[in-house]
Every structure is written in C-alpha cells, then in structure tokens.
Short mmCIF file of C-alpha atoms and ligand atoms in Angstrom, two decimals:
data_model
loop_
_atom_site.label_atom_id
_atom_site.label_comp_id
_atom_site.label_asym_id
_atom_site.label_seq_id
_atom_site.Cartn_x
_atom_site.Cartn_y
_atom_site.Cartn_z
CA MET A 161 0.00 0.00 0.00
CA LEU A 162 1.22 3.47 -0.80
CA MET A 163 2.20 5.73 2.05
CA ASP A 164 -0.72 6.40 4.33
CA SER A 165 -3.65 4.34 3.09
CA SER A 166 -5.95 5.61 5.81
CA LYS A 167 -6.27 9.08 4.24
CA GLU A 168 -9.53 9.84 2.54
CA PHE A 169 -10.29 10.71 -1.01
CA VAL A 170 -12.97 13.35 -1.42
CA GLY A 171 -15.23 13.22 -4.50
CA SER A 172 -16.59 15.93 -6.77
CA GLU A 173 -18.99 17.18 -4.11
CA ALA A 174 -16.04 18.27 -2.01
CA ALA A 175 -16.23 21.97 -1.36
CA GLY A 176 -13.38 24.43 -1.90
CA SER A 177 -10.91 22.42 -3.83
CA THR A 178 -7.33 23.42 -3.38
CA PRO A 179 -6.27 26.07 -5.90
CA GLY A 180 -4.16 24.65 -8.66
CA HIS A 181 -5.67 21.22 -8.47
CA GLY A 182 -7.18 20.32 -11.76
CA GLU A 183 -9.68 17.80 -12.98
CA LEU A 184 -8.95 14.14 -13.17
CA LEU A 185 -9.98 12.31 -16.27
CA ALA A 186 -10.62 8.97 -14.62
CA PRO A 187 -14.21 7.85 -14.90
CA GLY A 188 -16.22 8.55 -11.81
CA VAL A 189 -13.69 10.92 -10.28
CA ALA A 190 -14.31 14.52 -11.09
CA LYS A 191 -12.34 16.52 -8.57
CA TYR A 192 -10.32 15.83 -5.56
CA GLU A 193 -9.02 17.69 -2.61
CA LEU A 194 -6.02 16.93 -0.55
CA ASP A 195 -6.94 15.17 2.62
CA PRO A 196 -6.25 17.59 5.51
CA SER A 197 -5.66 14.67 7.79
CA TRP A 198 -2.77 13.52 5.69
CA SER A 199 0.24 13.27 7.91
CA LEU A 200 2.43 16.31 8.29
CA ASP A 201 5.39 14.05 7.80
CA SER A 202 4.22 13.12 4.34
CA ARG A 203 3.64 16.76 3.40
CA GLN A 204 7.06 17.70 4.66
CA GLN A 205 8.55 14.75 2.82
CA ILE A 206 7.00 15.95 -0.40
CA SER A 207 8.02 19.57 -0.02
CA GLU A 208 11.55 18.48 0.82
CA ALA A 209 11.53 16.25 -2.22
CA GLN A 210 10.37 19.17 -4.35
CA LYS A 211 13.14 21.38 -3.06
CA LEU A 212 15.69 18.64 -3.36
CA LEU A 213 14.74 17.87 -6.92
CA GLY A 214 14.03 21.46 -7.93
CA LEU A 215 10.69 20.45 -9.38
CA GLU A 216 9.48 24.00 -9.52
CA GLY A 217 11.98 24.65 -12.29
CA SER A 218 10.41 25.23 -15.67
CA PHE A 219 11.50 23.78 -18.95
CA ARG A 220 12.52 27.20 -20.22
CA ALA A 221 16.20 26.41 -19.92
CA GLU A 222 15.68 23.24 -21.92
CA ALA A 223 13.72 25.15 -24.53
CA ARG A 224 16.67 27.39 -25.18
CA SER A 225 18.77 24.49 -26.38
CA ALA A 226 15.98 22.39 -27.81
CA PRO A 227 15.23 21.79 -31.47
CA ARG A 228 12.98 24.51 -32.89
CA SER A 229 10.36 22.09 -34.19
CA LEU A 230 9.93 20.64 -30.73
CA VAL A 231 9.55 24.04 -29.09
CA LYS A 232 7.17 25.18 -31.83
CA SER A 233 5.01 22.07 -31.55
CA GLY A 234 4.62 22.78 -27.84
CA ASN A 235 5.86 19.30 -27.01
CA LEU A 236 8.74 20.60 -25.02
CA VAL A 237 7.35 23.48 -23.05
CA LYS A 238 4.16 22.17 -21.63
CA ARG A 239 2.60 23.10 -18.34
CA SER A 240 3.00 19.73 -16.75
CA SER A 241 3.77 16.21 -17.81
CA VAL A 242 0.94 13.75 -18.30
CA VAL A 243 1.26 10.77 -15.97
CA LEU A 244 -0.77 7.60 -16.44
CA ILE A 245 -1.29 5.60 -13.25
CA VAL A 246 -2.24 1.98 -13.84
CA ASP A 247 -3.26 0.23 -10.66
CA ASP A 248 -6.23 -1.96 -9.81
CA SER A 249 -6.27 -0.73 -6.20
CA GLU A 250 -8.29 2.42 -5.72
CA ASP A 251 -6.36 3.27 -2.55
CA SER A 252 -3.06 3.02 -4.34
CA ARG A 253 -4.26 5.16 -7.21
CA ARG A 254 -5.61 7.77 -4.81
CA SER A 255 -2.40 7.90 -2.82
CA LEU A 256 -0.33 8.29 -5.96
CA VAL A 257 -2.64 11.00 -7.22
CA GLU A 258 -2.28 12.96 -4.00
CA LEU A 259 1.45 12.69 -3.99
CA LEU A 260 1.80 13.66 -7.61
CA LYS A 261 -0.71 16.51 -7.45
CA ILE A 262 0.96 18.11 -4.52
CA SER A 263 4.26 17.74 -6.36
CA GLY A 264 3.01 19.72 -9.32
CA TYR A 265 1.88 16.94 -11.65
CA ASN A 266 -1.55 18.24 -12.47
CA ASP A 267 -2.33 16.23 -15.57
CA LEU A 268 -3.00 12.70 -14.39
CA ARG A 269 -4.82 9.82 -16.09
CA LEU A 270 -6.03 6.82 -14.15
CA ALA A 271 -6.56 3.25 -15.30
CA GLU A 272 -7.82 0.32 -13.23
CA SER A 273 -6.41 -2.33 -15.53
CA ALA A 274 -4.02 -2.90 -18.39
CA ARG A 275 -6.98 -2.83 -20.80
CA ASP A 276 -8.09 0.60 -19.50
CA ALA A 277 -4.51 1.80 -19.92
CA PHE A 278 -4.42 0.58 -23.53
CA GLU A 279 -7.61 2.46 -24.21
CA LEU A 280 -6.21 5.67 -22.77
CA LEU A 281 -3.06 5.16 -24.81
CA CYS A 282 -5.18 4.41 -27.93
CA LEU A 283 -2.95 1.35 -28.33
CA ASP A 284 -5.38 -0.51 -30.57
CA ASP A 285 -6.24 2.48 -32.72
CA PRO A 286 -3.82 2.45 -35.66
CA ALA A 287 -5.09 5.81 -36.91
CA SER A 288 -4.45 7.54 -33.60
CA THR A 289 -1.52 9.86 -33.21
CA GLY A 290 -2.51 11.00 -29.81
CA ALA A 291 -2.87 10.21 -26.13
CA GLU A 292 -0.03 12.40 -25.06
CA ILE A 293 1.06 10.34 -22.10
CA ASP A 294 4.54 11.23 -20.92
CA VAL A 295 5.13 8.52 -18.38
CA VAL A 296 3.35 5.42 -17.08
CA LEU A 297 3.35 4.30 -13.45
CA MET A 298 2.31 0.65 -13.61
CA GLU A 299 1.56 -1.81 -10.85
CA ILE A 300 3.09 -5.20 -11.62
CA ILE A 301 0.49 -7.41 -9.97
CA MET A 302 -2.98 -6.83 -11.34
CA PRO A 303 -5.89 -9.16 -12.10
CA GLY A 304 -6.11 -10.09 -15.79
CA MET A 305 -3.13 -8.79 -17.67
CA GLY A 306 -0.25 -8.08 -15.31
CA GLY A 307 1.96 -4.99 -15.43
CA ILE A 308 4.89 -6.76 -17.08
CA GLU A 309 2.85 -8.07 -20.02
CA ALA A 310 1.14 -4.67 -20.32
CA CYS A 311 4.55 -3.00 -20.40
CA ARG A 312 5.72 -5.43 -23.11
CA ARG A 313 2.66 -4.56 -25.22
CA ILE A 314 3.26 -0.82 -24.85
CA LYS A 315 6.94 -1.17 -25.76
CA ALA A 316 6.07 -3.26 -28.81
CA HIS A 317 4.00 -0.37 -30.18
CA ALA A 318 5.93 1.95 -32.51
CA ARG A 319 4.11 5.12 -31.40
CA LEU A 320 4.30 4.32 -27.69
CA ARG A 321 7.66 2.67 -27.24
CA ASP A 322 9.40 5.88 -26.14
CA ILE A 323 7.03 6.41 -23.21
CA PRO A 324 8.91 5.47 -20.05
CA VAL A 325 7.15 2.83 -17.94
CA LEU A 326 7.95 2.79 -14.23
CA MET A 327 6.92 -0.43 -12.55
CA VAL A 328 5.50 -0.21 -9.05
CA THR A 329 6.08 -3.36 -7.08
CA GLY A 330 6.12 -4.83 -3.63
CA GLN A 331 8.55 -7.53 -4.66
CA THR A 332 12.27 -6.90 -4.69
CA HIS A 333 13.67 -10.23 -5.75
CA PRO A 334 15.95 -9.90 -8.77
CA GLU A 335 14.08 -12.30 -11.10
CA GLY A 336 10.94 -10.17 -10.98
CA LEU A 337 12.85 -6.99 -11.66
CA GLU A 338 14.84 -8.65 -14.41
CA GLU A 339 11.59 -9.66 -16.06
CA ALA A 340 10.31 -6.09 -15.81
CA PHE A 341 13.42 -4.68 -17.47
CA ALA A 342 13.31 -7.39 -20.14
CA ALA A 343 9.76 -6.24 -20.90
CA GLY A 344 11.11 -2.72 -21.50
CA ALA A 345 10.44 -1.07 -18.14
CA THR A 346 12.48 2.07 -17.61
CA ASP A 347 12.72 1.81 -13.85
CA TYR A 348 10.92 0.43 -10.83
CA ILE A 349 9.70 1.73 -7.47
CA THR A 350 9.27 -0.57 -4.53
CA ARG A 351 6.61 -0.39 -1.89
CA PRO A 352 6.30 1.15 0.60
CA ILE A 353 6.83 4.11 -1.65
CA ASN A 354 9.25 6.79 -0.62
CA ALA A 355 8.14 10.18 -1.98
CA VAL A 356 11.66 11.41 -2.67
CA GLU A 357 12.54 8.24 -4.52
CA LEU A 358 9.31 8.24 -6.55
CA LEU A 359 9.68 11.87 -7.59
CA ALA A 360 13.36 11.42 -8.41
CA ARG A 361 12.73 8.38 -10.56
CA LEU A 362 9.74 10.01 -12.22
CA ARG A 363 11.75 13.07 -12.98
CA SER A 364 14.67 11.20 -14.44
CA ALA A 365 12.30 9.09 -16.58
CA LEU A 366 10.70 12.27 -17.88
CA ALA A 367 14.07 13.86 -18.48
CA LEU A 368 15.10 10.78 -20.45
CA LYS A 369 11.95 10.96 -22.54
CA ARG A 370 12.45 14.64 -23.18
CA GLU A 371 16.04 14.00 -24.17
CA MET A 372 14.93 11.33 -26.58
CA GLU A 373 12.30 13.62 -28.05
CA CYS A 374 14.94 16.31 -28.45
CA ARG A 375 17.38 13.90 -30.05
CA LYS A 376 14.78 12.63 -32.48
CA ALA A 377 13.71 16.18 -33.34
CA TRP A 378 17.36 17.14 -33.86
CA GLU A 379 17.79 14.16 -36.14
CA ARG A 380 14.68 15.12 -38.11
CA GLU A 381 15.84 18.74 -38.38
CA LEU A 382 19.30 17.61 -39.39
CA VAL A 383 17.88 15.44 -42.16
CA GLU A 384 15.71 18.34 -43.37
CA LEU A 385 18.61 20.75 -43.16
CA THR A 386 20.97 18.41 -44.98
CA GLN A 387 18.38 17.98 -47.68
CA LYS A 388 17.88 21.74 -48.00
CA LEU A 389 21.62 22.30 -48.01
CA GLY A 390 22.03 19.69 -50.70
CA GLU A 391 19.36 21.40 -52.80
CA SER A 392 20.86 24.86 -52.41
CA ASN A 393 24.37 23.53 -53.01
CA TRP A 394 23.14 21.94 -56.16
CA ALA A 395 21.51 25.21 -57.25
CA LEU A 396 24.65 27.13 -56.34
CA GLU A 397 26.83 24.69 -58.19
CA ARG A 398 24.54 24.89 -61.17
CA TRP A 399 24.79 28.67 -61.17
CA SER A 400 28.54 28.61 -60.77
CA PHE A 401 28.83 26.43 -63.87
CA LEU A 402 26.53 28.47 -66.08
CA ASP A 403 27.43 31.33 -68.35
CA SER A 404 25.15 34.18 -67.35
CA LEU A 405 24.81 35.66 -70.84
CA THR A 406 24.06 32.58 -72.92
CA GLY A 407 22.80 30.11 -70.31
CA ILE A 408 25.14 27.38 -71.55
CA ALA A 409 28.04 25.90 -69.56
CA ASN A 410 30.88 28.23 -68.72
CA ARG A 411 34.62 27.76 -69.09
CA ARG A 412 34.98 26.38 -65.57
CA PHE A 413 32.52 23.63 -66.29
CA PHE A 414 34.15 22.96 -69.65
CA GLU A 415 37.52 22.46 -67.98
CA MET A 416 36.04 20.12 -65.42
CA ILE A 417 34.26 18.01 -68.02
CA LEU A 418 37.30 17.97 -70.30
CA GLN A 419 39.42 16.49 -67.51
CA ARG A 420 36.75 13.90 -66.79
CA GLU A 421 36.20 12.94 -70.42
CA TRP A 422 39.94 12.83 -71.01
CA ALA A 423 40.38 10.37 -68.14
CA ARG A 424 37.40 8.31 -69.33
CA SER A 425 38.69 8.14 -72.91
CA LEU A 426 42.10 7.17 -71.59
CA ARG A 427 40.59 4.27 -69.65
CA THR A 428 38.33 3.01 -72.45
CA PRO A 429 40.36 3.85 -74.71
CA ALA A 430 38.26 5.97 -77.09
CA PRO A 431 38.79 9.06 -79.25
CA LEU A 432 37.93 12.45 -77.82
CA ALA A 433 37.24 15.47 -80.04
CA LEU A 434 37.18 19.21 -79.40
CA ILE A 435 35.80 22.01 -81.56
CA LEU A 436 36.73 25.65 -80.93
CA ILE A 437 34.26 28.06 -82.48
CA ASP A 438 34.88 31.79 -82.90
CA CYS A 439 32.56 34.46 -84.30
CA ASP A 440 34.05 36.19 -87.31
CA PHE A 441 34.74 39.92 -87.16
CA PHE A 442 32.75 40.26 -84.02
CA LYS A 443 34.51 43.43 -83.00
CA HIS A 444 33.14 44.98 -86.17
CA TYR A 445 29.68 43.67 -85.28
CA ASN A 446 29.80 45.41 -81.89
CA ASP A 447 31.13 48.57 -83.48
CA ALA A 448 28.35 48.58 -86.05
CA TYR A 449 25.35 47.49 -83.97
CA GLY A 450 26.31 48.17 -80.39
CA HIS A 451 27.30 45.93 -77.51
CA GLN A 452 23.73 45.02 -76.56
CA ARG A 453 22.94 43.71 -80.03
CA GLY A 454 26.28 41.92 -79.81
CA ASP A 455 25.11 40.19 -76.65
CA GLU A 456 21.82 39.18 -78.26
CA CYS A 457 23.73 37.84 -81.24
CA LEU A 458 25.94 35.70 -78.98
CA GLN A 459 22.81 34.29 -77.32
CA GLN A 460 21.37 33.30 -80.70
CA VAL A 461 24.66 31.77 -81.81
CA ALA A 462 24.87 29.76 -78.56
CA ARG A 463 21.35 28.43 -79.09
CA ALA A 464 22.06 27.41 -82.67
CA LEU A 465 25.30 25.67 -81.66
CA ALA A 466 23.59 23.86 -78.80
CA HIS A 467 20.91 22.56 -81.16
CA GLY A 468 23.63 21.25 -83.43
CA LEU A 469 24.94 18.80 -80.81
CA HIS A 470 22.85 15.70 -80.42
CA ARG A 471 24.67 13.07 -78.40
CA PRO A 472 23.96 13.00 -74.65
CA GLY A 473 27.68 13.19 -73.80
CA ASP A 474 28.35 16.24 -76.00
CA LEU A 475 28.94 19.54 -74.23
CA LEU A 476 28.83 23.09 -75.51
CA ALA A 477 30.41 25.82 -73.39
CA ARG A 478 31.28 29.46 -73.73
CA TYR A 479 35.03 29.50 -73.87
CA GLY A 480 35.26 33.26 -73.45
CA GLY A 481 34.12 36.41 -75.29
CA GLU A 482 32.75 35.42 -78.69
CA GLU A 483 34.41 32.02 -78.56
CA PHE A 484 32.64 28.70 -77.88
CA VAL A 485 33.90 25.16 -77.40
CA ALA A 486 32.34 21.74 -77.89
CA ILE A 487 33.53 18.49 -76.31
CA LEU A 488 32.57 15.39 -78.26
CA PRO A 489 33.38 12.18 -76.40
CA GLU A 490 33.86 8.97 -78.37
CA THR A 491 34.11 10.98 -81.57
CA ASP A 492 36.98 10.68 -84.02
CA PHE A 493 38.57 13.26 -86.24
CA GLU A 494 36.26 12.73 -89.23
CA GLY A 495 33.11 12.62 -87.13
CA ALA A 496 34.04 15.85 -85.32
CA SER A 497 34.76 17.55 -88.66
CA VAL A 498 31.25 16.65 -89.85
CA VAL A 499 29.71 18.04 -86.63
CA ALA A 500 31.79 21.21 -86.97
CA GLU A 501 30.53 21.77 -90.50
CA THR A 502 26.93 21.32 -89.25
CA LEU A 503 27.56 23.96 -86.58
CA ARG A 504 29.05 26.37 -89.09
CA THR A 505 26.02 25.97 -91.37
CA ALA A 506 23.62 26.39 -88.43
CA VAL A 507 25.12 29.78 -87.50
CA GLU A 508 25.20 30.95 -91.07
CA ALA A 509 21.57 29.84 -91.47
CA LEU A 510 20.56 32.16 -88.60
CA GLY A 511 20.96 34.99 -91.10
CA ILE A 512 21.95 37.59 -88.50
CA LYS A 513 22.83 40.68 -90.53
CA HIS A 514 26.51 41.69 -90.30
CA ALA A 515 27.16 44.40 -92.90
CA SER A 516 30.70 45.10 -91.71
CA SER A 517 31.90 41.49 -91.97
CA CYS A 518 34.55 40.92 -94.59
CA VAL A 519 33.34 37.32 -95.12
CA ARG A 520 29.60 37.48 -95.69
CA ASP A 521 26.64 39.77 -95.16
CA ARG A 522 25.70 37.81 -92.06
CA VAL A 523 27.24 36.53 -88.85
CA THR A 524 29.51 33.54 -89.42
CA VAL A 525 31.86 31.42 -87.34
CA SER A 526 35.25 29.80 -87.89
CA LEU A 527 35.87 26.40 -86.35
CA GLY A 528 38.98 24.47 -85.34
CA VAL A 529 38.72 20.72 -84.78
CA ALA A 530 41.11 18.41 -82.95
CA ALA A 531 40.69 14.80 -81.95
CA ASN A 532 42.81 12.02 -80.56
CA VAL A 533 42.80 8.93 -78.43
CA PRO A 534 44.28 10.14 -75.13
CA ARG A 535 47.60 8.66 -74.07
CA ARG A 536 49.29 8.70 -70.69
CA ASP A 537 52.07 10.94 -72.00
CA SER A 538 49.66 13.51 -73.44
CA SER A 539 47.28 15.98 -71.76
CA PRO A 540 43.92 17.64 -72.38
CA ASN A 541 45.75 20.97 -72.83
CA GLN A 542 47.39 19.56 -75.93
CA LEU A 543 43.98 18.80 -77.41
CA VAL A 544 42.87 22.38 -76.68
CA ALA A 545 46.09 23.71 -78.21
CA ALA A 546 45.59 21.62 -81.35
CA ALA A 547 41.98 22.85 -81.71
CA ASP A 548 43.20 26.42 -81.17
CA ALA A 549 45.83 26.01 -83.84
CA ALA A 550 43.20 24.63 -86.22
CA LEU A 551 40.93 27.56 -85.47
CA TYR A 552 43.78 29.95 -86.16
CA TRP A 553 44.29 28.15 -89.40
CA ALA A 554 40.57 28.51 -90.29
CA LYS A 555 40.86 32.25 -89.65
CA ARG A 556 43.90 32.42 -91.90
CA GLU A 557 42.09 30.45 -94.56
CA GLY A 558 39.43 33.12 -94.90
CA ARG A 559 37.02 32.43 -91.96
CA ASN A 560 33.51 30.95 -92.11
CA CYS A 561 35.12 27.52 -92.52
CA VAL A 562 36.20 24.41 -90.62
CA ARG A 563 39.79 23.33 -90.27
CA ALA A 564 40.79 20.14 -88.57
CA ALA A 565 44.24 19.65 -87.12
CA ALA A 566 45.42 16.08 -87.09
CA ASP A 567 48.23 17.37 -84.95
CA ARG A 568 49.46 20.75 -83.95
CA ILE A 569 52.54 20.65 -86.17
CA SER A 570 50.41 20.19 -89.26
CA ALA A 571 48.19 23.07 -88.10
CA ILE A 572 51.19 25.36 -87.53
CA HIS A 573 52.68 24.19 -90.78
CA VAL A 574 49.56 25.15 -92.75
CA MET A 575 49.26 28.44 -90.86
CA VAL A 576 52.81 29.42 -91.64
CA LYS A 577 52.25 28.46 -95.25
CA SER A 578 49.08 30.52 -95.53
CA PHE A 579 50.79 33.45 -93.80
CA LEU A 580 53.62 33.28 -96.33
CA VAL A 581 51.12 33.18 -99.17
CA SER A 582 49.27 36.26 -97.90
CA TYR A 583 52.60 37.98 -97.20
CA SER A 584 53.83 37.24 -100.74
CA HIS A 585 50.61 38.80 -102.04
CA CYS A 586 51.26 41.80 -99.76
CA GLN A 587 47.96 41.32 -98.06
CA PRO A 588 47.65 42.29 -94.40
CA PRO A 589 46.59 39.42 -92.17
CA ARG A 590 42.82 39.36 -91.83
CA ARG A 591 42.81 38.57 -88.17
CA SER A 592 44.38 40.62 -85.47
CA PHE A 593 46.20 38.13 -83.27
CA VAL A 594 46.09 38.46 -79.55
CA SER A 595 49.34 36.52 -79.34
CA PRO A 596 51.39 34.31 -81.62
CA VAL A 597 50.07 30.78 -81.73
CA GLU A 598 53.23 29.38 -80.15
CA ASP A 599 52.47 31.42 -77.03
CA ARG A 600 49.06 29.87 -76.77
CA LEU A 601 50.42 26.30 -76.91
CA PRO A 602 51.75 24.60 -73.77
CA ALA A 603 55.51 24.49 -73.72
CA GLY A 604 57.24 21.25 -74.64
CA ASP A 605 54.15 19.29 -75.60
CA SER A 606 54.37 16.40 -77.99
CA LEU A 607 52.47 15.74 -81.16
CA LEU A 608 48.86 14.75 -80.93
CA ALA A 609 47.85 11.67 -82.75
CA SER A 610 44.64 12.00 -84.65
CA GLY A 611 41.76 9.74 -83.62
P1 LIG B 261 38.03 37.43 -85.82
O1 LIG B 261 37.18 37.13 -86.96
O2 LIG B 261 39.47 37.45 -86.14
O3 LIG B 261 37.74 36.54 -84.66
O4 LIG B 261 37.70 38.91 -85.39
P2 LIG B 261 36.95 39.38 -84.12
O5 LIG B 261 36.60 40.79 -84.24
O6 LIG B 261 35.80 38.46 -83.83
O7 LIG B 261 37.99 39.10 -82.99
P3 LIG B 261 38.60 40.03 -81.93
O8 LIG B 261 39.30 39.10 -80.96
O9 LIG B 261 39.39 41.11 -82.52
O10 LIG B 261 37.34 40.66 -81.18
C1 LIG B 261 36.42 39.90 -80.49
C2 LIG B 261 35.34 40.82 -80.08
O11 LIG B 261 34.27 40.13 -79.48
C3 LIG B 261 35.79 41.84 -79.09
C4 LIG B 261 34.60 42.08 -78.22
O12 LIG B 261 34.07 43.36 -78.49
C5 LIG B 261 33.61 41.05 -78.68
N1 LIG B 261 33.07 40.39 -77.49
C6 LIG B 261 33.69 39.52 -76.68
N2 LIG B 261 32.85 39.14 -75.68
C7 LIG B 261 31.67 39.76 -75.89
C8 LIG B 261 30.42 39.79 -75.20
O13 LIG B 261 30.20 39.14 -74.19
N3 LIG B 261 29.44 40.58 -75.71
C9 LIG B 261 29.64 41.30 -76.82
N4 LIG B 261 28.65 42.05 -77.25
N5 LIG B 261 30.81 41.32 -77.46
C10 LIG B 261 31.82 40.57 -77.03
MG1 LIG B 262 36.19 36.48 -83.31
#
C-alpha cells in the first residue's frame, strides 16, 4: 500500500478544492481535494523532495537548447507532464494522485487495468496519433493482464515505445525486476513508496523521454537541413557552372568536363574530339550594332550551336568572349569535322545581318577541330592547343570555314604556309592576333595523334 492508506479521497462534491488542483480524467472521479488529515510528515517529505529535486523549475532552460520544431510544436514546453497511473487498487491510485498533485503533476490519467490503460493510450487504434502520455506508473500485480505483459505490449507499439514505464512493485527479488526490465520497463519503485525516490525516478524518466524527443527532433531537423543544403548547393553549383549571358556551360565547367572525359577516354580507350568556335569579325559587329545587339547575337549563336549537338555526352560551353567550345566524347577526327561543318552551317543559317563582316553579309563562325585517343604521356591541354591552332588556321584560310588539325605541327605548318602566301601577295593578315600561336600552346608538348 502506498504511504498512508488511511487518508480519505474526497469526491466531486467536495467543497473548496485546493487552488491549482485540476480535474482528473478517470471515470467517476471529477475533482479531488487533498486530505487535511494527511500526515504532516508526508507533506514535509513531499516539499523536501520538491526542493531537493528542484521540481518548480520550468522547462525554459531546456527550450533554449531544444530543437525549434519541438519548441514550436509545444511538445517541449508544456505546463505539466501527463502521468498515467495503472493500478487496480483504488487506494493506491488515490495515494499516488495525491502525492503527484501536490508535487506539481496536475495532468493525471487513471486506469484500473491494463486494458483501460491501452484504451487511454489508444494502443489498438492504428489511426491515432494521440494520447499524449509522458510517463506510465504501472503496478506489476494486477488481475487479468499483469503490469509486465502490459509494459511489453506498450513497448512493442511503434508510437508508444518511447514512453517510459515505471513499474510499481512490492517484490524486490531480482528475477521479478529482471523480467520487468526485459519487458522494457524504464525503472521500478518498490513499496512502501518513498516520496523522494518516486519523484526522483519520475523526474529522471521524464528527463530521459524529453532528451529522446529532443534527439529525435534534432535528427529530423538535421535530415531536413541536410536535404535543403544539398538542394541549395546543387543550385549554387549549377549557377557557378553556367554562363550568365548565354545560359550554356561556362569555361569552368568545360575544364572540369574535359578532364573527366579525357580520363574516361584514356581508360576506355576511345577518341575524344574538341571544336573551338569563334565568331568572325565580331569586334566589327559590336562597333556597327552596339554591344547590346552583340550580346543578343551571342545568345542566338549559342542556341544554334547547342541545337547542333545531339549526343547526350556532348557539351557546348562558352570558352570566353565570342568564342565557344564543344567536347565530343567517343568521336573521331572525321566525325568531329562533320559536326563542326553542321555547326558552321547552323550559325550561317541564322541569317543575322553583319554588314561590316569581310566574309559574308551575315554573322559567321570559324571552327577548329582536334581529336585524338588520349595517351598517358599527353594531356587535355594539348587537345585544346591543337583545336586552337586549327581555329587559327581557319581564320587564316578566310574564316567561315572548318579546319581540322590532325596534330598541332600540321596546323602550324599550314598556318605558316598561308601566312607566307598572304605575305607574298602583300595582303595584311585578316585577323588581329592576340598573341602568336606558339604562345598559346603549352611548352614542350608532344604531337597529338589523330583519332
Ligand atoms: P576574328 O574574326 O578574327 O575573330 O575577329 P573578331 O573581331 O571576332 O575578334 P577580336 O578578338 O578582334 O574581337 C572579339 C570581339 O568580341 C571583341 C569584343 O568586343 C567582342 N566580345 C567579346 N565578348 C563579348 C560579349 O560578351 N558581348 C559582346 N557584345 N561582345 C563581345
Ligand atoms: Mg572572333
């Protein structure tokens, strides 16, 4: 029996209930009032226990460090914890109620049997999310289903398994307690009940539950946050790889993909092709139509070039200024030359008026093609250099054309030849060079084999 079983329990007709004492939800018990005849010792014991355990303390401190979702949902900062007392003895229930009420636990639920407890916990209602019970105080020996089996059933339920169950028992032999713990009990309290011990164990069980709720909420928030971070990283990465004017890939992305494709082609092995594309007399275009029209023109050219690439692995990027580049994996020299010619035609077919072009009356592009099967002693830069040399050659050859460099020596060879031809005819070079082609090639590189 709990504490002083001789004290009385006053029903709903009791006048002048003690302020702060709320309503009990147990059937047939509407209100209660603390029995004035309850021993002073017990009252003192409780108030000492309260002081000792600091029960008056609010959860505000916890809320400060708790997950936001938990604070927002109100699950953390609630007025008082909900305690379910499961005991077939009315006296025991009443005594526990008195002790808990006076200790500040105002939200109590009472059950006479395991079945009643299951009902209050909505254990058999799969649709239920509710019955916000924070802790269960369960008598072990009850008629029908005993406390240990009831505890096992609660712990087997996914929604309820985190609710701490404190077994109340008169027996202290280890087998019984072992069985209780095996059933999932959080702790046990032996009769006769000591108020300090009960409140301490109750409090630590509640703290454990709260901690678990916090941890789970943190985990949920972390998952959400990681997901959001992943999404924004992806968006950021996407933006950092896009050219803001044309919307196609930028040089950074091109360089990344080139390295990757180079390594892949090296492993396979397979040919890898590159096409450098440069707008002809674009400075003149800007001078004649203005920079804004120049920008619009570059956007149209980018679109036309992008439509000209069909394989999923192909990539078009803005290489810089009015220069574009295409990576064509698993494409040999001849194949890339065909694609380049398609791209040239596509830009010409746009029919963008360019009255100050010395090639045609419309915007055109010159294209340099290079391709090879990567080798360990070669590098992607050599492929870029070969395509650049071929482009230079295309410019020298009159623009609006495709030139393919089987290797960079042949490209330089043809360039020098064409320069000599134009020089012998006393014609000024038609392209103003930013730097000699040798400067644009990596030092000491070897010949590139064509694919
Ligand atoms: P070439 O046929 O020899 O390539 O002659 P070009 O005039 O195209 O070449 P040059 O390198 O002399 O000039 C390139 C011009 O492209 C210079 C610059 O005004 C223009 N340009 C580069 N980037 C942009 C851009 O983003 N927008 C616009 N509108 N013009 C650009
Ligand atoms: Mg140009």
